[in-house]
């Protein structure tokens, strides 16, 4: 089954993404912060991670570094607020496959994730 880990400190975004991807047949798991995301990764690897850039505690770039260090094969798509756009180059250099700027078009995010599972 297609699986997805959704990491965002905003409850509304987590729930919206969860609903969209469940309708697409994904098994989804949700994390509200970086430490929770790392625990979920250790419980079982998802096929993809949707990761918010700015979160309290362990931020998205640090989570991305840790994911890529331990599970380089897992694709990560970053989500960032417009004010954090300068950090997107860092995220791509660290191994993120793509990023979306909030507010994003939910269907563009859906299509990008679906494209990763086409193979």
mmCIF file of C-alpha atoms in Angstrom:
data_model
loop_
_atom_site.group_PDB
_atom_site.id
_atom_site.type_symbol
_atom_site.label_atom_id
_atom_site.label_comp_id
_atom_site.label_asym_id
_atom_site.label_seq_id
_atom_site.Cartn_x
_atom_site.Cartn_y
_atom_site.Cartn_z
ATOM 1 C CA UNK A 1 0.000 0.000 0.000
ATOM 2 C CA UNK A 2 1.149 3.553 -0.689
ATOM 3 C CA UNK A 3 2.184 5.196 2.560
ATOM 4 C CA UNK A 4 2.835 8.797 3.514
ATOM 5 C CA UNK A 5 4.129 10.568 6.601
ATOM 6 C CA UNK A 6 2.693 14.084 6.950
ATOM 7 C CA UNK A 7 4.673 16.368 9.267
ATOM 8 C CA UNK A 8 3.334 19.842 10.068
ATOM 9 C CA UNK A 9 2.786 21.711 13.318
ATOM 10 C CA UNK A 10 -0.470 23.201 11.974
ATOM 11 C CA UNK A 11 -3.339 20.835 12.720
ATOM 12 C CA UNK A 12 -5.490 22.112 9.848
ATOM 13 C CA UNK A 13 -2.810 21.402 7.240
ATOM 14 C CA UNK A 14 -2.153 17.918 8.640
ATOM 15 C CA UNK A 15 -5.835 17.051 8.570
ATOM 16 C CA UNK A 16 -6.403 18.473 5.073
ATOM 17 C CA UNK A 17 -3.456 16.533 3.636
ATOM 18 C CA UNK A 18 -4.540 13.414 5.522
ATOM 19 C CA UNK A 19 -8.030 13.609 4.027
ATOM 20 C CA UNK A 20 -6.795 14.200 0.475
ATOM 21 C CA UNK A 21 -4.301 11.344 0.539
ATOM 22 C CA UNK A 22 -6.608 8.849 2.233
ATOM 23 C CA UNK A 23 -9.085 9.467 -0.608
ATOM 24 C CA UNK A 24 -6.233 8.581 -2.995
ATOM 25 C CA UNK A 25 -5.754 5.236 -1.245
ATOM 26 C CA UNK A 26 -2.761 6.119 0.914
ATOM 27 C CA UNK A 27 -2.027 4.863 4.374
ATOM 28 C CA UNK A 28 -1.166 8.074 6.193
ATOM 29 C CA UNK A 29 0.558 8.781 9.460
ATOM 30 C CA UNK A 30 0.687 12.231 11.026
ATOM 31 C CA UNK A 31 3.308 14.009 13.117
ATOM 32 C CA UNK A 32 3.009 17.445 14.709
ATOM 33 C CA UNK A 33 6.733 18.059 15.174
ATOM 34 C CA UNK A 34 10.196 16.843 14.257
ATOM 35 C CA UNK A 35 10.714 14.478 17.183
ATOM 36 C CA UNK A 36 7.377 12.815 16.542
ATOM 37 C CA UNK A 37 8.313 12.496 12.861
ATOM 38 C CA UNK A 38 11.552 10.717 13.730
ATOM 39 C CA UNK A 39 9.674 8.289 16.001
ATOM 40 C CA UNK A 40 7.213 7.533 13.207
ATOM 41 C CA UNK A 41 10.096 6.915 10.786
ATOM 42 C CA UNK A 42 11.612 4.394 13.193
ATOM 43 C CA UNK A 43 8.255 2.599 13.503
ATOM 44 C CA UNK A 44 8.148 1.955 9.765
ATOM 45 C CA UNK A 45 9.328 3.726 6.656
ATOM 46 C CA UNK A 46 6.757 5.558 4.554
ATOM 47 C CA UNK A 47 6.919 5.720 0.787
ATOM 48 C CA UNK A 48 7.203 9.507 1.030
ATOM 49 C CA UNK A 49 7.401 12.279 3.635
ATOM 50 C CA UNK A 50 5.623 15.633 3.374
ATOM 51 C CA UNK A 51 7.649 17.817 5.733
ATOM 52 C CA UNK A 52 7.023 21.339 6.981
ATOM 53 C CA UNK A 53 10.122 23.534 7.049
ATOM 54 C CA UNK A 54 9.388 25.571 10.167
ATOM 55 C CA UNK A 55 8.325 23.778 13.333
ATOM 56 C CA UNK A 56 9.122 24.307 17.004
ATOM 57 C CA UNK A 57 11.974 22.225 18.381
ATOM 58 C CA UNK A 58 13.451 20.104 15.614
ATOM 59 C CA UNK A 59 12.846 22.114 12.432
ATOM 60 C CA UNK A 60 12.241 20.670 8.988
ATOM 61 C CA UNK A 61 15.821 21.043 7.746
ATOM 62 C CA UNK A 62 17.154 19.126 10.745
ATOM 63 C CA UNK A 63 14.525 16.402 10.279
ATOM 64 C CA UNK A 64 15.427 16.232 6.580
ATOM 65 C CA UNK A 65 19.126 15.812 7.448
ATOM 66 C CA UNK A 66 18.330 12.982 9.853
ATOM 67 C CA UNK A 67 15.983 11.218 7.440
ATOM 68 C CA UNK A 68 18.534 11.386 4.620
ATOM 69 C CA UNK A 69 21.338 10.186 6.911
ATOM 70 C CA UNK A 70 19.400 7.094 7.973
ATOM 71 C CA UNK A 71 16.972 6.436 5.128
ATOM 72 C CA UNK A 72 18.380 8.099 2.016
ATOM 73 C CA UNK A 73 15.950 6.250 -0.263
ATOM 74 C CA UNK A 74 12.817 7.858 1.236
ATOM 75 C CA UNK A 75 11.713 10.846 -0.872
ATOM 76 C CA UNK A 76 10.941 14.030 1.059
ATOM 77 C CA UNK A 77 8.829 16.917 -0.198
ATOM 78 C CA UNK A 78 9.192 20.129 1.787
ATOM 79 C CA UNK A 79 6.430 22.616 2.567
ATOM 80 C CA UNK A 80 7.427 26.157 3.438
ATOM 81 C CA UNK A 81 5.863 29.515 4.172
ATOM 82 C CA UNK A 82 6.667 32.282 1.725
ATOM 83 C CA UNK A 83 9.022 33.999 4.206
ATOM 84 C CA UNK A 84 11.262 30.912 4.394
ATOM 85 C CA UNK A 85 11.856 30.618 0.664
ATOM 86 C CA UNK A 86 15.623 31.219 1.037
ATOM 87 C CA UNK A 87 15.919 27.916 2.922
ATOM 88 C CA UNK A 88 14.515 25.898 0.033
ATOM 89 C CA UNK A 89 17.906 25.752 -1.700
ATOM 90 C CA UNK A 90 19.341 24.244 1.488
ATOM 91 C CA UNK A 91 16.532 21.679 1.551
ATOM 92 C CA UNK A 92 17.142 20.678 -2.076
ATOM 93 C CA UNK A 93 20.893 20.375 -1.429
ATOM 94 C CA UNK A 94 20.139 18.143 1.570
ATOM 95 C CA UNK A 95 18.106 15.796 -0.606
ATOM 96 C CA UNK A 96 14.515 17.029 -0.730
ATOM 97 C CA UNK A 97 12.989 16.096 -4.088
ATOM 98 C CA UNK A 98 10.702 19.128 -4.282
ATOM 99 C CA UNK A 99 9.122 21.903 -2.249
ATOM 100 C CA UNK A 100 5.822 23.745 -2.115
ATOM 101 C CA UNK A 101 5.243 27.251 -0.818
ATOM 102 C CA UNK A 102 2.272 27.812 1.483
ATOM 103 C CA UNK A 103 -0.460 28.464 0.745
ATOM 104 C CA UNK A 104 -0.115 25.687 -1.819
ATOM 105 C CA UNK A 105 -2.524 24.200 -4.314
ATOM 106 C CA UNK A 106 -3.524 20.927 -2.662
ATOM 107 C CA UNK A 107 -3.944 19.248 -6.047
ATOM 108 C CA UNK A 108 -0.390 20.145 -7.090
ATOM 109 C CA UNK A 109 0.909 18.543 -3.899
ATOM 110 C CA UNK A 110 -1.280 15.485 -4.499
ATOM 111 C CA UNK A 111 -0.045 15.143 -8.087
ATOM 112 C CA UNK A 112 3.607 15.501 -7.040
ATOM 113 C CA UNK A 113 3.240 12.736 -4.445
ATOM 114 C CA UNK A 114 1.323 10.493 -6.843
ATOM 115 C CA UNK A 115 4.097 10.952 -9.424
ATOM 116 C CA UNK A 116 6.623 9.517 -6.938
ATOM 117 C CA UNK A 117 4.570 6.295 -6.741
ATOM 118 C CA UNK A 118 4.123 5.819 -10.500
ATOM 119 C CA UNK A 119 7.025 3.369 -10.831
#
